């Protein structure tokens, strides 16, 4: 969930769809004003991806894979 508010008028030229209309509380600006990287930090997709990476990294098979790749490099 990304907290914020919908605006009556668009702000910013980045993103697509509702991005210029959504004011993200965490960013203090609309998604239309935000850079792609800033938006990814607070968007529902960005947060879901971060949670997925965290869950993957918690498993031993992930750590073994990383060790094997580091060793082979």
mmJSON file of the N, C-alpha and C atoms, coordinates in Angstrom:
{"data_MODEL":{"atom_site":{
"group_PDB":["ATOM","ATOM","ATOM","ATOM","ATOM","ATOM","ATOM","ATOM","ATOM","ATOM","ATOM","ATOM","ATOM","ATOM","ATOM","ATOM","ATOM","ATOM","ATOM","ATOM","ATOM","ATOM","ATOM","ATOM","ATOM","ATOM","ATOM","ATOM","ATOM","ATOM","ATOM","ATOM","ATOM","ATOM","ATOM","ATOM","ATOM","ATOM","ATOM","ATOM","ATOM","ATOM","ATOM","ATOM","ATOM","ATOM","ATOM","ATOM","ATOM","ATOM","ATOM","ATOM","ATOM","ATOM","ATOM","ATOM","ATOM","ATOM","ATOM","ATOM","ATOM","ATOM","ATOM","ATOM","ATOM","ATOM","ATOM","ATOM","ATOM","ATOM","ATOM","ATOM","ATOM","ATOM","ATOM","ATOM","ATOM","ATOM","ATOM","ATOM","ATOM","ATOM","ATOM","ATOM","ATOM","ATOM","ATOM","ATOM","ATOM","ATOM","ATOM","ATOM","ATOM","ATOM","ATOM","ATOM","ATOM","ATOM","ATOM","ATOM","ATOM","ATOM","ATOM","ATOM","ATOM","ATOM","ATOM","ATOM","ATOM","ATOM","ATOM","ATOM","ATOM","ATOM","ATOM","ATOM","ATOM","ATOM","ATOM","ATOM","ATOM","ATOM","ATOM","ATOM","ATOM","ATOM","ATOM","ATOM","ATOM","ATOM","ATOM","ATOM","ATOM","ATOM","ATOM","ATOM","ATOM","ATOM","ATOM","ATOM","ATOM","ATOM","ATOM","ATOM","ATOM","ATOM","ATOM","ATOM","ATOM","ATOM","ATOM","ATOM","ATOM","ATOM","ATOM","ATOM","ATOM","ATOM","ATOM","ATOM","ATOM","ATOM","ATOM","ATOM","ATOM","ATOM","ATOM","ATOM","ATOM","ATOM","ATOM","ATOM","ATOM","ATOM","ATOM","ATOM","ATOM","ATOM","ATOM","ATOM","ATOM","ATOM","ATOM","ATOM","ATOM","ATOM","ATOM","ATOM","ATOM","ATOM","ATOM","ATOM","ATOM","ATOM","ATOM","ATOM","ATOM","ATOM","ATOM","ATOM","ATOM","ATOM","ATOM","ATOM","ATOM","ATOM","ATOM","ATOM","ATOM","ATOM","ATOM","ATOM","ATOM","ATOM","ATOM","ATOM","ATOM","ATOM","ATOM"],
"id":[1,2,3,4,5,6,7,8,9,10,11,12,13,14,15,16,17,18,19,20,21,22,23,24,25,26,27,28,29,30,31,32,33,34,35,36,37,38,39,40,41,42,43,44,45,46,47,48,49,50,51,52,53,54,55,56,57,58,59,60,61,62,63,64,65,66,67,68,69,70,71,72,73,74,75,76,77,78,79,80,81,82,83,84,85,86,87,88,89,90,91,92,93,94,95,96,97,98,99,100,101,102,103,104,105,106,107,108,109,110,111,112,113,114,115,116,117,118,119,120,121,122,123,124,125,126,127,128,129,130,131,132,133,134,135,136,137,138,139,140,141,142,143,144,145,146,147,148,149,150,151,152,153,154,155,156,157,158,159,160,161,162,163,164,165,166,167,168,169,170,171,172,173,174,175,176,177,178,179,180,181,182,183,184,185,186,187,188,189,190,191,192,193,194,195,196,197,198,199,200,201,202,203,204,205,206,207,208,209,210,211,212,213,214,215,216,217,218,219],
"type_symbol":["N","C","C","N","C","C","N","C","C","N","C","C","N","C","C","N","C","C","N","C","C","N","C","C","N","C","C","N","C","C","N","C","C","N","C","C","N","C","C","N","C","C","N","C","C","N","C","C","N","C","C","N","C","C","N","C","C","N","C","C","N","C","C","N","C","C","N","C","C","N","C","C","N","C","C","N","C","C","N","C","C","N","C","C","N","C","C","N","C","C","N","C","C","N","C","C","N","C","C","N","C","C","N","C","C","N","C","C","N","C","C","N","C","C","N","C","C","N","C","C","N","C","C","N","C","C","N","C","C","N","C","C","N","C","C","N","C","C","N","C","C","N","C","C","N","C","C","N","C","C","N","C","C","N","C","C","N","C","C","N","C","C","N","C","C","N","C","C","N","C","C","N","C","C","N","C","C","N","C","C","N","C","C","N","C","C","N","C","C","N","C","C","N","C","C","N","C","C","N","C","C","N","C","C","N","C","C","N","C","C","N","C","C","N","C","C","N","C","C"],
"label_atom_id":["N","CA","C","N","CA","C","N","CA","C","N","CA","C","N","CA","C","N","CA","C","N","CA","C","N","CA","C","N","CA","C","N","CA","C","N","CA","C","N","CA","C","N","CA","C","N","CA","C","N","CA","C","N","CA","C","N","CA","C","N","CA","C","N","CA","C","N","CA","C","N","CA","C","N","CA","C","N","CA","C","N","CA","C","N","CA","C","N","CA","C","N","CA","C","N","CA","C","N","CA","C","N","CA","C","N","CA","C","N","CA","C","N","CA","C","N","CA","C","N","CA","C","N","CA","C","N","CA","C","N","CA","C","N","CA","C","N","CA","C","N","CA","C","N","CA","C","N","CA","C","N","CA","C","N","CA","C","N","CA","C","N","CA","C","N","CA","C","N","CA","C","N","CA","C","N","CA","C","N","CA","C","N","CA","C","N","CA","C","N","CA","C","N","CA","C","N","CA","C","N","CA","C","N","CA","C","N","CA","C","N","CA","C","N","CA","C","N","CA","C","N","CA","C","N","CA","C","N","CA","C","N","CA","C","N","CA","C","N","CA","C","N","CA","C","N","CA","C","N","CA","C","N","CA","C"],
"label_alt_id":[null,null,null,null,null,null,null,null,null,null,null,null,null,null,null,null,null,null,null,null,null,null,null,null,null,null,null,null,null,null,null,null,null,null,null,null,null,null,null,null,null,null,null,null,null,null,null,null,null,null,null,null,null,null,null,null,null,null,null,null,null,null,null,null,null,null,null,null,null,null,null,null,null,null,null,null,null,null,null,null,null,null,null,null,null,null,null,null,null,null,null,null,null,null,null,null,null,null,null,null,null,null,null,null,null,null,null,null,null,null,null,null,null,null,null,null,null,null,null,null,null,null,null,null,null,null,null,null,null,null,null,null,null,null,null,null,null,null,null,null,null,null,null,null,null,null,null,null,null,null,null,null,null,null,null,null,null,null,null,null,null,null,null,null,null,null,null,null,null,null,null,null,null,null,null,null,null,null,null,null,null,null,null,null,null,null,null,null,null,null,null,null,null,null,null,null,null,null,null,null,null,null,null,null,null,null,null,null,null,null,null,null,null,null,null,null,null,null,null],
"label_comp_id":["UNK","UNK","UNK","UNK","UNK","UNK","UNK","UNK","UNK","UNK","UNK","UNK","UNK","UNK","UNK","UNK","UNK","UNK","UNK","UNK","UNK","UNK","UNK","UNK","UNK","UNK","UNK","UNK","UNK","UNK","UNK","UNK","UNK","UNK","UNK","UNK","UNK","UNK","UNK","UNK","UNK","UNK","UNK","UNK","UNK","UNK","UNK","UNK","UNK","UNK","UNK","UNK","UNK","UNK","UNK","UNK","UNK","UNK","UNK","UNK","UNK","UNK","UNK","UNK","UNK","UNK","UNK","UNK","UNK","UNK","UNK","UNK","UNK","UNK","UNK","UNK","UNK","UNK","UNK","UNK","UNK","UNK","UNK","UNK","UNK","UNK","UNK","UNK","UNK","UNK","UNK","UNK","UNK","UNK","UNK","UNK","UNK","UNK","UNK","UNK","UNK","UNK","UNK","UNK","UNK","UNK","UNK","UNK","UNK","UNK","UNK","UNK","UNK","UNK","UNK","UNK","UNK","UNK","UNK","UNK","UNK","UNK","UNK","UNK","UNK","UNK","UNK","UNK","UNK","UNK","UNK","UNK","UNK","UNK","UNK","UNK","UNK","UNK","UNK","UNK","UNK","UNK","UNK","UNK","UNK","UNK","UNK","UNK","UNK","UNK","UNK","UNK","UNK","UNK","UNK","UNK","UNK","UNK","UNK","UNK","UNK","UNK","UNK","UNK","UNK","UNK","UNK","UNK","UNK","UNK","UNK","UNK","UNK","UNK","UNK","UNK","UNK","UNK","UNK","UNK","UNK","UNK","UNK","UNK","UNK","UNK","UNK","UNK","UNK","UNK","UNK","UNK","UNK","UNK","UNK","UNK","UNK","UNK","UNK","UNK","UNK","UNK","UNK","UNK","UNK","UNK","UNK","UNK","UNK","UNK","UNK","UNK","UNK","UNK","UNK","UNK","UNK","UNK","UNK"],
"label_asym_id":["A","A","A","A","A","A","A","A","A","A","A","A","A","A","A","A","A","A","A","A","A","A","A","A","A","A","A","A","A","A","A","A","A","A","A","A","A","A","A","A","A","A","A","A","A","A","A","A","A","A","A","A","A","A","A","A","A","A","A","A","A","A","A","A","A","A","A","A","A","A","A","A","A","A","A","A","A","A","A","A","A","A","A","A","A","A","A","A","A","A","A","A","A","A","A","A","A","A","A","A","A","A","A","A","A","A","A","A","A","A","A","A","A","A","A","A","A","A","A","A","A","A","A","A","A","A","A","A","A","A","A","A","A","A","A","A","A","A","A","A","A","A","A","A","A","A","A","A","A","A","A","A","A","A","A","A","A","A","A","A","A","A","A","A","A","A","A","A","A","A","A","A","A","A","A","A","A","A","A","A","A","A","A","A","A","A","A","A","A","A","A","A","A","A","A","A","A","A","A","A","A","A","A","A","A","A","A","A","A","A","A","A","A","A","A","A","A","A","A"],
"label_entity_id":["1","1","1","1","1","1","1","1","1","1","1","1","1","1","1","1","1","1","1","1","1","1","1","1","1","1","1","1","1","1","1","1","1","1","1","1","1","1","1","1","1","1","1","1","1","1","1","1","1","1","1","1","1","1","1","1","1","1","1","1","1","1","1","1","1","1","1","1","1","1","1","1","1","1","1","1","1","1","1","1","1","1","1","1","1","1","1","1","1","1","1","1","1","1","1","1","1","1","1","1","1","1","1","1","1","1","1","1","1","1","1","1","1","1","1","1","1","1","1","1","1","1","1","1","1","1","1","1","1","1","1","1","1","1","1","1","1","1","1","1","1","1","1","1","1","1","1","1","1","1","1","1","1","1","1","1","1","1","1","1","1","1","1","1","1","1","1","1","1","1","1","1","1","1","1","1","1","1","1","1","1","1","1","1","1","1","1","1","1","1","1","1","1","1","1","1","1","1","1","1","1","1","1","1","1","1","1","1","1","1","1","1","1","1","1","1","1","1","1"],
"label_seq_id":[1,1,1,2,2,2,3,3,3,4,4,4,5,5,5,6,6,6,7,7,7,8,8,8,9,9,9,10,10,10,11,11,11,12,12,12,13,13,13,14,14,14,15,15,15,16,16,16,17,17,17,18,18,18,19,19,19,20,20,20,21,21,21,22,22,22,23,23,23,24,24,24,25,25,25,26,26,26,27,27,27,28,28,28,29,29,29,30,30,30,31,31,31,32,32,32,33,33,33,34,34,34,35,35,35,36,36,36,37,37,37,38,38,38,39,39,39,40,40,40,41,41,41,42,42,42,43,43,43,44,44,44,45,45,45,46,46,46,47,47,47,48,48,48,49,49,49,50,50,50,51,51,51,52,52,52,53,53,53,54,54,54,55,55,55,56,56,56,57,57,57,58,58,58,59,59,59,60,60,60,61,61,61,62,62,62,63,63,63,64,64,64,65,65,65,66,66,66,67,67,67,68,68,68,69,69,69,70,70,70,71,71,71,72,72,72,73,73,73],
"pdbx_PDB_ins_code":[null,null,null,null,null,null,null,null,null,null,null,null,null,null,null,null,null,null,null,null,null,null,null,null,null,null,null,null,null,null,null,null,null,null,null,null,null,null,null,null,null,null,null,null,null,null,null,null,null,null,null,null,null,null,null,null,null,null,null,null,null,null,null,null,null,null,null,null,null,null,null,null,null,null,null,null,null,null,null,null,null,null,null,null,null,null,null,null,null,null,null,null,null,null,null,null,null,null,null,null,null,null,null,null,null,null,null,null,null,null,null,null,null,null,null,null,null,null,null,null,null,null,null,null,null,null,null,null,null,null,null,null,null,null,null,null,null,null,null,null,null,null,null,null,null,null,null,null,null,null,null,null,null,null,null,null,null,null,null,null,null,null,null,null,null,null,null,null,null,null,null,null,null,null,null,null,null,null,null,null,null,null,null,null,null,null,null,null,null,null,null,null,null,null,null,null,null,null,null,null,null,null,null,null,null,null,null,null,null,null,null,null,null,null,null,null,null,null,null],
"Cartn_x":[0.843,0.0,0.887,0.531,1.232,0.257,0.569,-0.316,-0.156,-1.273,-1.249,-2.655,-2.746,-4.043,-4.091,-5.286,-5.496,-5.728,-5.07,-5.211,-6.225,-6.793,-7.751,-7.049,-5.85,-5.088,-3.752,-3.275,-2.015,-0.805,0.229,1.514,2.63,3.538,4.679,4.453,5.54,5.471,5.994,6.386,6.936,5.832,6.172,5.238,4.16,3.05,1.937,0.651,-0.448,-1.739,-2.02,-2.261,-2.624,-1.418,-0.197,1.002,0.991,0.656,0.643,-0.467,-1.428,-2.55,-2.378,-1.429,-1.27,-0.136,-0.473,0.501,0.891,2.139,2.628,3.141,2.574,2.991,4.473,4.957,6.358,7.335,6.935,7.819,7.615,6.428,6.119,5.934,5.562,5.337,4.491,4.036,3.279,4.225,3.677,4.478,4.902,4.135,4.498,5.693,5.915,7.082,8.316,8.088,9.174,9.968,11.234,12.049,11.584,11.963,11.607,12.143,13.377,13.98,13.261,12.902,12.192,10.825,10.14,8.824,8.928,9.963,10.138,10.323,10.888,11.101,9.801,8.768,7.533,6.314,6.422,5.259,4.94,3.719,3.339,4.173,4.509,5.343,6.768,7.31,8.65,8.734,7.734,7.724,7.546,6.724,6.547,7.845,8.556,9.814,10.869,10.927,11.852,11.544,10.259,9.863,10.231,10.056,10.427,11.923,12.736,14.185,14.588,13.971,14.269,13.931,12.782,12.374,13.322,13.725,14.662,16.003,16.5,17.803,17.802,16.639,16.539,16.73,16.635,16.759,18.201,18.564,19.933,20.294,19.366,19.704,20.117,19.546,19.928,21.368,21.674,23.029,24.053,23.683,24.582,24.801,23.765,23.883,24.813,24.65,25.502,26.953,27.18,28.551,29.161,28.379,28.877,29.214,28.371,28.632,29.865,30.036,31.2,32.474,32.396,33.558,33.945,32.962,33.219,33.655,33.503,33.847,35.313],
"Cartn_y":[-1.182,0.0,1.244,2.175,3.449,4.531,5.195,6.242,7.509,8.188,9.429,9.892,10.771,11.347,11.584,11.504,11.82,13.328,13.941,15.372,15.619,16.816,17.185,17.528,18.078,18.474,17.727,17.343,16.605,17.474,16.818,17.484,16.547,17.05,16.256,15.587,15.262,14.684,13.249,12.699,11.338,10.321,9.066,7.98,7.894,7.295,7.091,6.965,6.948,6.743,7.769,7.308,8.189,8.819,8.497,8.985,10.496,11.338,12.784,13.221,12.337,12.671,12.138,11.215,10.604,11.253,11.904,12.527,11.501,11.048,10.038,10.706,10.341,10.933,10.69,9.481,9.148,9.997,10.404,11.19,12.691,13.087,14.512,15.134,14.311,14.769,13.733,14.093,13.126,12.124,10.981,10.014,10.631,11.564,12.258,13.178,13.675,14.511,13.672,12.46,11.62,10.957,10.693,9.913,8.457,7.696,6.279,5.555,5.861,5.21,5.579,6.849,7.288,6.614,6.542,5.908,4.43,3.76,2.335,2.05,2.987,2.793,2.74,3.434,3.529,2.929,2.543,1.996,0.592,0.143,-1.191,-2.254,-2.038,-3.012,-3.026,-1.845,-1.764,-2.406,-2.173,-2.764,-4.277,-4.757,-6.199,-6.85,-6.212,-6.764,-6.793,-5.742,-5.704,-6.817,-7.057,-8.131,-9.495,-9.667,-10.921,-11.172,-10.158,-10.321,-10.673,-10.035,-10.307,-11.759,-12.231,-13.617,-14.602,-14.318,-15.198,-15.258,-14.111,-14.038,-14.742,-14.955,-15.61,-17.127,-17.682,-19.126,-19.527,-20.668,-21.168,-21.427,-21.923,-22.216,-20.949,-19.794,-18.523,-18.176,-18.312,-18.0,-18.939,-20.215,-21.173,-20.793,-20.359,-19.933,-18.729,-17.761,-16.568,-16.953,-17.846,-18.301,-18.992,-19.831,-20.555,-19.586,-18.591,-17.608,-16.772,-16.43,-15.639,-16.471,-17.718,-18.616,-18.825,-18.947,-19.216,-17.979,-16.814,-15.577,-15.298],
"Cartn_z":[0.0,0.0,0.0,-0.822,-0.874,-0.431,0.668,1.174,0.355,0.143,-0.607,-0.919,-1.904,-2.279,-3.78,-4.31,-5.717,-5.841,-6.809,-7.055,-8.162,-8.171,-9.225,-10.53,-10.43,-11.624,-11.629,-12.803,-12.868,-12.542,-12.001,-11.739,-12.164,-12.976,-13.411,-14.756,-15.399,-16.74,-16.789,-15.657,-15.641,-15.442,-15.715,-15.48,-16.531,-16.144,-17.068,-16.27,-16.966,-16.314,-15.243,-14.032,-12.917,-12.234,-12.634,-11.936,-11.665,-12.64,-12.366,-11.399,-11.155,-10.268,-8.854,-8.644,-7.323,-6.559,-5.446,-4.559,-3.506,-3.535,-2.603,-1.339,-0.201,1.077,1.347,1.068,1.34,0.53,-0.661,-1.529,-1.371,-0.955,-0.873,-2.24,-3.215,-4.593,-5.308,-6.506,-7.288,-7.92,-8.306,-9.055,-10.388,-10.897,-12.131,-11.967,-10.75,-10.44,-10.104,-9.631,-9.112,-10.236,-9.938,-10.869,-10.808,-11.798,-11.829,-10.589,-10.199,-9.032,-7.738,-7.588,-6.379,-6.296,-7.417,-7.447,-7.094,-7.574,-7.303,-5.816,-5.085,-3.645,-2.861,-3.329,-2.548,-3.232,-4.492,-5.184,-4.671,-4.884,-4.428,-5.137,-6.393,-7.109,-6.557,-6.302,-5.741,-4.375,-3.549,-2.208,-2.28,-3.207,-3.375,-3.833,-4.756,-5.24,-4.127,-3.326,-2.197,-1.207,-0.943,-0.029,-0.615,-1.923,-2.575,-2.452,-2.736,-2.611,-1.189,-0.228,1.175,1.515,1.044,1.317,0.646,-0.58,-1.28,-0.565,-0.153,0.515,1.872,2.457,3.751,3.645,2.444,2.254,2.007,2.569,2.429,0.974,0.157,-1.239,-1.981,-1.593,-2.21,-1.831,-0.552,-0.089,-0.726,-0.893,-1.549,-3.014,-3.668,-5.067,-5.185,-4.302,-4.318,-4.053,-3.082,-2.798,-4.013,-4.685,-5.861,-6.995,-7.216,-8.268,-7.943,-6.672,-6.258,-6.417,-6.056,-6.165,-7.618,-8.523,-9.94,-10.715,-10.138,-10.857,-10.852],
"occupancy":[1.0,1.0,1.0,1.0,1.0,1.0,1.0,1.0,1.0,1.0,1.0,1.0,1.0,1.0,1.0,1.0,1.0,1.0,1.0,1.0,1.0,1.0,1.0,1.0,1.0,1.0,1.0,1.0,1.0,1.0,1.0,1.0,1.0,1.0,1.0,1.0,1.0,1.0,1.0,1.0,1.0,1.0,1.0,1.0,1.0,1.0,1.0,1.0,1.0,1.0,1.0,1.0,1.0,1.0,1.0,1.0,1.0,1.0,1.0,1.0,1.0,1.0,1.0,1.0,1.0,1.0,1.0,1.0,1.0,1.0,1.0,1.0,1.0,1.0,1.0,1.0,1.0,1.0,1.0,1.0,1.0,1.0,1.0,1.0,1.0,1.0,1.0,1.0,1.0,1.0,1.0,1.0,1.0,1.0,1.0,1.0,1.0,1.0,1.0,1.0,1.0,1.0,1.0,1.0,1.0,1.0,1.0,1.0,1.0,1.0,1.0,1.0,1.0,1.0,1.0,1.0,1.0,1.0,1.0,1.0,1.0,1.0,1.0,1.0,1.0,1.0,1.0,1.0,1.0,1.0,1.0,1.0,1.0,1.0,1.0,1.0,1.0,1.0,1.0,1.0,1.0,1.0,1.0,1.0,1.0,1.0,1.0,1.0,1.0,1.0,1.0,1.0,1.0,1.0,1.0,1.0,1.0,1.0,1.0,1.0,1.0,1.0,1.0,1.0,1.0,1.0,1.0,1.0,1.0,1.0,1.0,1.0,1.0,1.0,1.0,1.0,1.0,1.0,1.0,1.0,1.0,1.0,1.0,1.0,1.0,1.0,1.0,1.0,1.0,1.0,1.0,1.0,1.0,1.0,1.0,1.0,1.0,1.0,1.0,1.0,1.0,1.0,1.0,1.0,1.0,1.0,1.0,1.0,1.0,1.0,1.0,1.0,1.0,1.0,1.0,1.0,1.0,1.0,1.0],
"B_iso_or_equiv":[0.0,0.0,0.0,0.0,0.0,0.0,0.0,0.0,0.0,0.0,0.0,0.0,0.0,0.0,0.0,0.0,0.0,0.0,0.0,0.0,0.0,0.0,0.0,0.0,0.0,0.0,0.0,0.0,0.0,0.0,0.0,0.0,0.0,0.0,0.0,0.0,0.0,0.0,0.0,0.0,0.0,0.0,0.0,0.0,0.0,0.0,0.0,0.0,0.0,0.0,0.0,0.0,0.0,0.0,0.0,0.0,0.0,0.0,0.0,0.0,0.0,0.0,0.0,0.0,0.0,0.0,0.0,0.0,0.0,0.0,0.0,0.0,0.0,0.0,0.0,0.0,0.0,0.0,0.0,0.0,0.0,0.0,0.0,0.0,0.0,0.0,0.0,0.0,0.0,0.0,0.0,0.0,0.0,0.0,0.0,0.0,0.0,0.0,0.0,0.0,0.0,0.0,0.0,0.0,0.0,0.0,0.0,0.0,0.0,0.0,0.0,0.0,0.0,0.0,0.0,0.0,0.0,0.0,0.0,0.0,0.0,0.0,0.0,0.0,0.0,0.0,0.0,0.0,0.0,0.0,0.0,0.0,0.0,0.0,0.0,0.0,0.0,0.0,0.0,0.0,0.0,0.0,0.0,0.0,0.0,0.0,0.0,0.0,0.0,0.0,0.0,0.0,0.0,0.0,0.0,0.0,0.0,0.0,0.0,0.0,0.0,0.0,0.0,0.0,0.0,0.0,0.0,0.0,0.0,0.0,0.0,0.0,0.0,0.0,0.0,0.0,0.0,0.0,0.0,0.0,0.0,0.0,0.0,0.0,0.0,0.0,0.0,0.0,0.0,0.0,0.0,0.0,0.0,0.0,0.0,0.0,0.0,0.0,0.0,0.0,0.0,0.0,0.0,0.0,0.0,0.0,0.0,0.0,0.0,0.0,0.0,0.0,0.0,0.0,0.0,0.0,0.0,0.0,0.0],
"pdbx_formal_charge":[null,null,null,null,null,null,null,null,null,null,null,null,null,null,null,null,null,null,null,null,null,null,null,null,null,null,null,null,null,null,null,null,null,null,null,null,null,null,null,null,null,null,null,null,null,null,null,null,null,null,null,null,null,null,null,null,null,null,null,null,null,null,null,null,null,null,null,null,null,null,null,null,null,null,null,null,null,null,null,null,null,null,null,null,null,null,null,null,null,null,null,null,null,null,null,null,null,null,null,null,null,null,null,null,null,null,null,null,null,null,null,null,null,null,null,null,null,null,null,null,null,null,null,null,null,null,null,null,null,null,null,null,null,null,null,null,null,null,null,null,null,null,null,null,null,null,null,null,null,null,null,null,null,null,null,null,null,null,null,null,null,null,null,null,null,null,null,null,null,null,null,null,null,null,null,null,null,null,null,null,null,null,null,null,null,null,null,null,null,null,null,null,null,null,null,null,null,null,null,null,null,null,null,null,null,null,null,null,null,null,null,null,null,null,null,null,null,null,null],
"auth_seq_id":[1,1,1,2,2,2,3,3,3,4,4,4,5,5,5,6,6,6,7,7,7,8,8,8,9,9,9,10,10,10,11,11,11,12,12,12,13,13,13,14,14,14,15,15,15,16,16,16,17,17,17,18,18,18,19,19,19,20,20,20,21,21,21,22,22,22,23,23,23,24,24,24,25,25,25,26,26,26,27,27,27,28,28,28,29,29,29,30,30,30,31,31,31,32,32,32,33,33,33,34,34,34,35,35,35,36,36,36,37,37,37,38,38,38,39,39,39,40,40,40,41,41,41,42,42,42,43,43,43,44,44,44,45,45,45,46,46,46,47,47,47,48,48,48,49,49,49,50,50,50,51,51,51,52,52,52,53,53,53,54,54,54,55,55,55,56,56,56,57,57,57,58,58,58,59,59,59,60,60,60,61,61,61,62,62,62,63,63,63,64,64,64,65,65,65,66,66,66,67,67,67,68,68,68,69,69,69,70,70,70,71,71,71,72,72,72,73,73,73],
"auth_comp_id":["UNK","UNK","UNK","UNK","UNK","UNK","UNK","UNK","UNK","UNK","UNK","UNK","UNK","UNK","UNK","UNK","UNK","UNK","UNK","UNK","UNK","UNK","UNK","UNK","UNK","UNK","UNK","UNK","UNK","UNK","UNK","UNK","UNK","UNK","UNK","UNK","UNK","UNK","UNK","UNK","UNK","UNK","UNK","UNK","UNK","UNK","UNK","UNK","UNK","UNK","UNK","UNK","UNK","UNK","UNK","UNK","UNK","UNK","UNK","UNK","UNK","UNK","UNK","UNK","UNK","UNK","UNK","UNK","UNK","UNK","UNK","UNK","UNK","UNK","UNK","UNK","UNK","UNK","UNK","UNK","UNK","UNK","UNK","UNK","UNK","UNK","UNK","UNK","UNK","UNK","UNK","UNK","UNK","UNK","UNK","UNK","UNK","UNK","UNK","UNK","UNK","UNK","UNK","UNK","UNK","UNK","UNK","UNK","UNK","UNK","UNK","UNK","UNK","UNK","UNK","UNK","UNK","UNK","UNK","UNK","UNK","UNK","UNK","UNK","UNK","UNK","UNK","UNK","UNK","UNK","UNK","UNK","UNK","UNK","UNK","UNK","UNK","UNK","UNK","UNK","UNK","UNK","UNK","UNK","UNK","UNK","UNK","UNK","UNK","UNK","UNK","UNK","UNK","UNK","UNK","UNK","UNK","UNK","UNK","UNK","UNK","UNK","UNK","UNK","UNK","UNK","UNK","UNK","UNK","UNK","UNK","UNK","UNK","UNK","UNK","UNK","UNK","UNK","UNK","UNK","UNK","UNK","UNK","UNK","UNK","UNK","UNK","UNK","UNK","UNK","UNK","UNK","UNK","UNK","UNK","UNK","UNK","UNK","UNK","UNK","UNK","UNK","UNK","UNK","UNK","UNK","UNK","UNK","UNK","UNK","UNK","UNK","UNK","UNK","UNK","UNK","UNK","UNK","UNK"],
"auth_asym_id":["A","A","A","A","A","A","A","A","A","A","A","A","A","A","A","A","A","A","A","A","A","A","A","A","A","A","A","A","A","A","A","A","A","A","A","A","A","A","A","A","A","A","A","A","A","A","A","A","A","A","A","A","A","A","A","A","A","A","A","A","A","A","A","A","A","A","A","A","A","A","A","A","A","A","A","A","A","A","A","A","A","A","A","A","A","A","A","A","A","A","A","A","A","A","A","A","A","A","A","A","A","A","A","A","A","A","A","A","A","A","A","A","A","A","A","A","A","A","A","A","A","A","A","A","A","A","A","A","A","A","A","A","A","A","A","A","A","A","A","A","A","A","A","A","A","A","A","A","A","A","A","A","A","A","A","A","A","A","A","A","A","A","A","A","A","A","A","A","A","A","A","A","A","A","A","A","A","A","A","A","A","A","A","A","A","A","A","A","A","A","A","A","A","A","A","A","A","A","A","A","A","A","A","A","A","A","A","A","A","A","A","A","A","A","A","A","A","A","A"],
"auth_atom_id":["N","CA","C","N","CA","C","N","CA","C","N","CA","C","N","CA","C","N","CA","C","N","CA","C","N","CA","C","N","CA","C","N","CA","C","N","CA","C","N","CA","C","N","CA","C","N","CA","C","N","CA","C","N","CA","C","N","CA","C","N","CA","C","N","CA","C","N","CA","C","N","CA","C","N","CA","C","N","CA","C","N","CA","C","N","CA","C","N","CA","C","N","CA","C","N","CA","C","N","CA","C","N","CA","C","N","CA","C","N","CA","C","N","CA","C","N","CA","C","N","CA","C","N","CA","C","N","CA","C","N","CA","C","N","CA","C","N","CA","C","N","CA","C","N","CA","C","N","CA","C","N","CA","C","N","CA","C","N","CA","C","N","CA","C","N","CA","C","N","CA","C","N","CA","C","N","CA","C","N","CA","C","N","CA","C","N","CA","C","N","CA","C","N","CA","C","N","CA","C","N","CA","C","N","CA","C","N","CA","C","N","CA","C","N","CA","C","N","CA","C","N","CA","C","N","CA","C","N","CA","C","N","CA","C","N","CA","C","N","CA","C","N","CA","C","N","CA","C","N","CA","C","N","CA","C"],
"pdbx_PDB_model_num":[1,1,1,1,1,1,1,1,1,1,1,1,1,1,1,1,1,1,1,1,1,1,1,1,1,1,1,1,1,1,1,1,1,1,1,1,1,1,1,1,1,1,1,1,1,1,1,1,1,1,1,1,1,1,1,1,1,1,1,1,1,1,1,1,1,1,1,1,1,1,1,1,1,1,1,1,1,1,1,1,1,1,1,1,1,1,1,1,1,1,1,1,1,1,1,1,1,1,1,1,1,1,1,1,1,1,1,1,1,1,1,1,1,1,1,1,1,1,1,1,1,1,1,1,1,1,1,1,1,1,1,1,1,1,1,1,1,1,1,1,1,1,1,1,1,1,1,1,1,1,1,1,1,1,1,1,1,1,1,1,1,1,1,1,1,1,1,1,1,1,1,1,1,1,1,1,1,1,1,1,1,1,1,1,1,1,1,1,1,1,1,1,1,1,1,1,1,1,1,1,1,1,1,1,1,1,1,1,1,1,1,1,1,1,1,1,1,1,1]
}}}
